[in-house]
mmCIF file of C-alpha atoms in Angstrom:
data_model
loop_
_atom_site.group_PDB
_atom_site.id
_atom_site.type_symbol
_atom_site.label_atom_id
_atom_site.label_comp_id
_atom_site.label_asym_id
_atom_site.label_seq_id
_atom_site.Cartn_x
_atom_site.Cartn_y
_atom_site.Cartn_z
ATOM 1 C CA UNK A 1 42.652 59.421 -49.190
ATOM 2 C CA UNK A 2 45.051 56.826 -50.564
ATOM 3 C CA UNK A 3 47.906 59.000 -51.839
ATOM 4 C CA UNK A 4 49.929 56.215 -53.428
ATOM 5 C CA UNK A 5 49.043 53.286 -55.635
ATOM 6 C CA UNK A 6 50.149 49.750 -54.801
ATOM 7 C CA UNK A 7 53.061 50.234 -57.219
ATOM 8 C CA UNK A 8 54.304 53.189 -55.155
ATOM 9 C CA UNK A 9 53.405 56.058 -57.473
ATOM 10 C CA UNK A 10 51.254 59.073 -56.713
ATOM 11 C CA UNK A 11 47.557 58.214 -56.920
ATOM 12 C CA UNK A 12 46.586 60.991 -59.327
ATOM 13 C CA UNK A 13 42.975 59.837 -59.971
ATOM 14 C CA UNK A 14 42.356 59.874 -56.207
ATOM 15 C CA UNK A 15 43.747 63.415 -55.898
ATOM 16 C CA UNK A 16 41.679 64.652 -58.817
ATOM 17 C CA UNK A 17 38.605 62.794 -57.603
ATOM 18 C CA UNK A 18 38.621 64.809 -54.367
ATOM 19 C CA UNK A 19 37.023 67.552 -56.447
ATOM 20 C CA UNK A 20 39.023 70.667 -55.545
ATOM 21 C CA UNK A 21 39.407 73.534 -57.994
ATOM 22 C CA UNK A 22 42.876 74.609 -56.861
ATOM 23 C CA UNK A 23 45.441 71.907 -56.177
ATOM 24 C CA UNK A 24 49.091 72.240 -55.199
ATOM 25 C CA UNK A 25 51.158 69.061 -55.046
ATOM 26 C CA UNK A 26 54.734 69.420 -53.792
ATOM 27 C CA UNK A 27 57.247 66.602 -53.460
ATOM 28 C CA UNK A 28 60.699 65.418 -54.361
ATOM 29 C CA UNK A 29 61.317 63.710 -57.683
ATOM 30 C CA UNK A 30 60.406 60.147 -58.534
ATOM 31 C CA UNK A 31 56.833 59.888 -57.225
ATOM 32 C CA UNK A 32 55.222 60.088 -60.666
ATOM 33 C CA UNK A 33 53.555 63.515 -60.481
ATOM 34 C CA UNK A 34 54.105 64.546 -64.066
ATOM 35 C CA UNK A 35 53.535 61.098 -65.573
ATOM 36 C CA UNK A 36 50.318 60.553 -63.629
ATOM 37 C CA UNK A 37 48.785 63.928 -64.400
ATOM 38 C CA UNK A 38 49.724 63.875 -68.085
ATOM 39 C CA UNK A 39 48.213 60.403 -68.401
ATOM 40 C CA UNK A 40 44.940 61.532 -66.832
ATOM 41 C CA UNK A 41 44.759 64.756 -68.854
ATOM 42 C CA UNK A 42 45.451 62.963 -72.117
ATOM 43 C CA UNK A 43 42.833 60.307 -71.411
ATOM 44 C CA UNK A 44 40.224 62.964 -70.629
ATOM 45 C CA UNK A 45 40.979 64.931 -73.776
ATOM 46 C CA UNK A 46 41.022 61.828 -75.977
ATOM 47 C CA UNK A 47 37.583 60.921 -74.597
ATOM 48 C CA UNK A 48 36.281 64.428 -75.409
ATOM 49 C CA UNK A 49 35.998 65.339 -71.726
ATOM 50 C CA UNK A 50 37.761 68.666 -72.185
ATOM 51 C CA UNK A 51 41.136 69.862 -73.425
ATOM 52 C CA UNK A 52 43.997 70.721 -71.102
ATOM 53 C CA UNK A 53 46.438 73.553 -70.687
ATOM 54 C CA UNK A 54 50.041 72.508 -70.075
ATOM 55 C CA UNK A 55 51.583 75.524 -68.384
ATOM 56 C CA UNK A 56 55.239 76.276 -67.696
ATOM 57 C CA UNK A 57 56.784 79.356 -66.130
ATOM 58 C CA UNK A 58 58.987 80.421 -69.059
ATOM 59 C CA UNK A 59 58.494 80.592 -72.825
ATOM 60 C CA UNK A 60 61.889 78.944 -73.365
ATOM 61 C CA UNK A 61 60.561 75.900 -71.483
ATOM 62 C CA UNK A 62 57.515 75.655 -73.743
ATOM 63 C CA UNK A 63 59.711 76.096 -76.821
ATOM 64 C CA UNK A 64 61.915 73.201 -75.695
ATOM 65 C CA UNK A 65 58.831 71.029 -75.082
ATOM 66 C CA UNK A 66 57.968 71.539 -78.739
ATOM 67 C CA UNK A 67 60.941 69.446 -79.785
ATOM 68 C CA UNK A 68 60.364 65.706 -80.105
ATOM 69 C CA UNK A 69 63.274 64.893 -77.808
ATOM 70 C CA UNK A 70 61.767 66.979 -74.998
ATOM 71 C CA UNK A 71 58.075 66.327 -75.572
ATOM 72 C CA UNK A 72 56.592 65.941 -72.045
ATOM 73 C CA UNK A 73 54.511 63.006 -73.326
ATOM 74 C CA UNK A 74 57.555 61.119 -74.617
ATOM 75 C CA UNK A 75 57.729 58.608 -71.749
ATOM 76 C CA UNK A 76 53.954 58.201 -71.600
ATOM 77 C CA UNK A 77 53.875 57.466 -75.330
ATOM 78 C CA UNK A 78 56.642 54.903 -74.930
ATOM 79 C CA UNK A 79 54.893 53.062 -72.103
ATOM 80 C CA UNK A 80 51.423 53.038 -73.672
ATOM 81 C CA UNK A 81 52.473 52.859 -77.345
ATOM 82 C CA UNK A 82 50.803 56.134 -78.301
ATOM 83 C CA UNK A 83 51.886 59.115 -80.370
ATOM 84 C CA UNK A 84 51.489 62.616 -78.981
ATOM 85 C CA UNK A 85 52.821 65.278 -81.330
ATOM 86 C CA UNK A 86 53.490 68.930 -80.628
ATOM 87 C CA UNK A 87 52.863 71.637 -83.216
ATOM 88 C CA UNK A 88 53.276 75.381 -83.041
ATOM 89 C CA UNK A 89 49.988 77.287 -82.999
ATOM 90 C CA UNK A 90 51.400 80.783 -82.615
ATOM 91 C CA UNK A 91 54.589 82.481 -81.485
ATOM 92 C CA UNK A 92 53.653 81.907 -77.854
ATOM 93 C CA UNK A 93 51.555 78.737 -77.924
ATOM 94 C CA UNK A 94 51.653 75.171 -79.143
ATOM 95 C CA UNK A 95 49.223 72.307 -79.450
ATOM 96 C CA UNK A 96 49.422 68.683 -78.325
ATOM 97 C CA UNK A 97 47.780 66.270 -80.740
ATOM 98 C CA UNK A 98 46.733 62.634 -80.695
ATOM 99 C CA UNK A 99 48.850 61.534 -83.626
ATOM 100 C CA UNK A 100 48.674 64.413 -86.091
ATOM 101 C CA UNK A 101 44.972 65.147 -86.056
ATOM 102 C CA UNK A 102 43.028 65.511 -82.821
ATOM 103 C CA UNK A 103 43.900 68.505 -80.643
ATOM 104 C CA UNK A 104 44.198 67.420 -77.008
ATOM 105 C CA UNK A 105 45.562 70.512 -75.300
ATOM 106 C CA UNK A 106 47.739 73.596 -75.411
ATOM 107 C CA UNK A 107 51.299 74.396 -74.374
ATOM 108 C CA UNK A 108 51.418 77.813 -72.709
ATOM 109 C CA UNK A 109 53.968 79.893 -70.804
ATOM 110 C CA UNK A 110 53.249 82.137 -67.851
ATOM 111 C CA UNK A 111 55.901 84.651 -68.939
ATOM 112 C CA UNK A 112 54.220 85.336 -72.292
ATOM 113 C CA UNK A 113 50.579 84.498 -71.605
ATOM 114 C CA UNK A 114 49.648 88.184 -71.646
ATOM 115 C CA UNK A 115 50.842 88.371 -75.257
ATOM 116 C CA UNK A 116 48.197 85.881 -76.410
ATOM 117 C CA UNK A 117 45.742 88.485 -77.590
ATOM 118 C CA UNK A 118 42.218 87.173 -78.000
ATOM 119 C CA UNK A 119 43.119 83.716 -76.699
ATOM 120 C CA UNK A 120 39.981 81.628 -76.155
ATOM 121 C CA UNK A 121 40.561 78.922 -73.571
ATOM 122 C CA UNK A 122 36.914 78.034 -73.076
ATOM 123 C CA UNK A 123 37.628 74.442 -74.154
ATOM 124 C CA UNK A 124 40.229 73.984 -71.392
ATOM 125 C CA UNK A 125 38.792 72.163 -68.398
ATOM 126 C CA UNK A 126 42.063 71.469 -66.566
ATOM 127 C CA UNK A 127 45.414 73.227 -66.305
ATOM 128 C CA UNK A 128 48.625 71.471 -65.310
ATOM 129 C CA UNK A 129 51.230 73.961 -64.098
ATOM 130 C CA UNK A 130 54.447 71.940 -64.071
ATOM 131 C CA UNK A 131 57.493 73.025 -62.051
ATOM 132 C CA UNK A 132 55.380 75.705 -60.388
ATOM 133 C CA UNK A 133 58.107 76.306 -57.786
ATOM 134 C CA UNK A 134 61.233 77.974 -59.266
ATOM 135 C CA UNK A 135 64.458 76.086 -58.818
ATOM 136 C CA UNK A 136 67.420 77.682 -57.097
ATOM 137 C CA UNK A 137 69.033 80.165 -59.474
ATOM 138 C CA UNK A 138 66.152 79.998 -61.956
ATOM 139 C CA UNK A 139 64.846 83.252 -63.397
ATOM 140 C CA UNK A 140 61.926 84.568 -61.354
ATOM 141 C CA UNK A 141 59.030 86.444 -62.850
ATOM 142 C CA UNK A 142 57.893 89.716 -61.337
ATOM 143 C CA UNK A 143 54.491 89.289 -59.638
ATOM 144 C CA UNK A 144 54.453 85.660 -60.705
ATOM 145 C CA UNK A 145 51.386 84.708 -58.676
ATOM 146 C CA UNK A 146 49.372 87.600 -60.134
ATOM 147 C CA UNK A 147 50.354 86.447 -63.609
ATOM 148 C CA UNK A 148 49.106 82.957 -62.798
ATOM 149 C CA UNK A 149 45.734 84.190 -61.568
ATOM 150 C CA UNK A 150 45.354 86.459 -64.601
ATOM 151 C CA UNK A 151 46.038 83.490 -66.879
ATOM 152 C CA UNK A 152 43.607 81.329 -64.916
ATOM 153 C CA UNK A 153 40.840 83.922 -65.127
ATOM 154 C CA UNK A 154 41.417 84.353 -68.855
ATOM 155 C CA UNK A 155 40.910 80.621 -69.338
ATOM 156 C CA UNK A 156 38.131 80.117 -66.799
ATOM 157 C CA UNK A 157 36.249 83.346 -67.632
ATOM 158 C CA UNK A 158 32.546 82.958 -66.827
ATOM 159 C CA UNK A 159 32.284 79.183 -66.734
ATOM 160 C CA UNK A 160 30.429 79.111 -63.407
ATOM 161 C CA UNK A 161 27.976 81.810 -64.556
ATOM 162 C CA UNK A 162 27.227 79.633 -67.579
ATOM 163 C CA UNK A 163 26.488 76.615 -65.407
ATOM 164 C CA UNK A 164 29.805 74.868 -66.055
ATOM 165 C CA UNK A 165 32.284 73.687 -63.422
ATOM 166 C CA UNK A 166 35.314 75.873 -62.868
ATOM 167 C CA UNK A 167 38.520 75.014 -64.669
ATOM 168 C CA UNK A 168 40.692 72.840 -62.400
ATOM 169 C CA UNK A 169 44.231 73.989 -61.671
ATOM 170 C CA UNK A 170 46.926 71.465 -60.720
ATOM 171 C CA UNK A 171 50.244 73.001 -59.674
ATOM 172 C CA UNK A 172 53.027 70.469 -59.252
ATOM 173 C CA UNK A 173 56.570 71.167 -58.140
ATOM 174 C CA UNK A 174 59.398 70.606 -55.722
ATOM 175 C CA UNK A 175 58.831 71.112 -52.018
ATOM 176 C CA UNK A 176 62.218 72.648 -51.193
ATOM 177 C CA UNK A 177 61.350 76.333 -51.757
ATOM 178 C CA UNK A 178 58.607 77.430 -49.392
ATOM 179 C CA UNK A 179 59.287 81.110 -50.172
ATOM 180 C CA UNK A 180 58.011 80.771 -53.751
ATOM 181 C CA UNK A 181 55.690 83.567 -54.864
ATOM 182 C CA UNK A 182 52.742 81.218 -55.358
ATOM 183 C CA UNK A 183 52.877 79.984 -51.760
ATOM 184 C CA UNK A 184 53.415 83.488 -50.387
ATOM 185 C CA UNK A 185 50.470 84.861 -52.337
ATOM 186 C CA UNK A 186 48.174 82.099 -51.112
ATOM 187 C CA UNK A 187 49.321 82.441 -47.505
ATOM 188 C CA UNK A 188 50.614 78.880 -47.437
ATOM 189 C CA UNK A 189 54.275 79.319 -46.495
ATOM 190 C CA UNK A 190 53.939 78.548 -42.788
ATOM 191 C CA UNK A 191 51.445 75.769 -43.467
ATOM 192 C CA UNK A 192 53.796 74.040 -45.908
ATOM 193 C CA UNK A 193 56.634 74.327 -43.402
ATOM 194 C CA UNK A 194 54.460 72.820 -40.640
ATOM 195 C CA UNK A 195 53.308 70.003 -42.895
ATOM 196 C CA UNK A 196 56.909 69.149 -43.764
ATOM 197 C CA UNK A 197 58.016 69.343 -40.136
ATOM 198 C CA UNK A 198 55.183 67.202 -38.774
ATOM 199 C CA UNK A 199 54.863 64.837 -41.733
ATOM 200 C CA UNK A 200 51.281 65.894 -42.507
ATOM 201 C CA UNK A 201 50.726 65.162 -46.223
ATOM 202 C CA UNK A 202 47.289 66.664 -46.916
ATOM 203 C CA UNK A 203 45.532 69.950 -46.208
ATOM 204 C CA UNK A 204 42.072 70.591 -47.641
ATOM 205 C CA UNK A 205 40.059 73.796 -47.489
ATOM 206 C CA UNK A 206 36.569 73.406 -48.929
ATOM 207 C CA UNK A 207 35.793 77.110 -48.532
ATOM 208 C CA UNK A 208 38.657 78.047 -50.850
ATOM 209 C CA UNK A 209 38.293 74.833 -52.876
ATOM 210 C CA UNK A 210 41.976 74.286 -52.177
ATOM 211 C CA UNK A 211 43.864 71.040 -51.788
ATOM 212 C CA UNK A 212 47.512 71.115 -50.710
ATOM 213 C CA UNK A 213 49.641 67.984 -50.714
ATOM 214 C CA UNK A 214 53.213 68.058 -49.388
ATOM 215 C CA UNK A 215 55.351 64.948 -49.594
ATOM 216 C CA UNK A 216 58.858 65.042 -48.159
ATOM 217 C CA UNK A 217 61.440 67.733 -48.907
#
């Protein structure tokens, strides 16, 4: 797998094209994780290939993303001369729109996902969980991994039983906290540490449909 493009940024289409349901991509800043994934998700949604879920750990983070100055698509819009607007859908959710009309995806928070009574995420084909690894000093959620899997199951529901592919989950974050609840829950702590120590960037487990990418510290 070619992890980086010729321009030096993360090769997101290559990572997605590997076809894994669960993907964890950990690295330092500046490799283009967020930009690359948001670009791909927006293109898919604009082409009617499925809406996305943009997931953050805390509701305050999603609330901030609803402001124009902190819109996660701000840089992407500037580079590609597009307009992605954010509108509130409910107290705990927002929508990302192409201009003001076409709904592309949803802004959701792990901390309040359980409060979204009756939420129907059947139109979500991919979830981007940004900053999936808590920063030092950042508020941690109790049973955070369990909350993530509950949210995933709520969105994915019975897609496979209905002959549809499972919703893809892309967790992106910093690689400096190997004790994060997500990695502990998935039994990946020692593997991440070994990958960092030995400079092994990719681990793939077809049985679990899991792809783990660790780049630097």
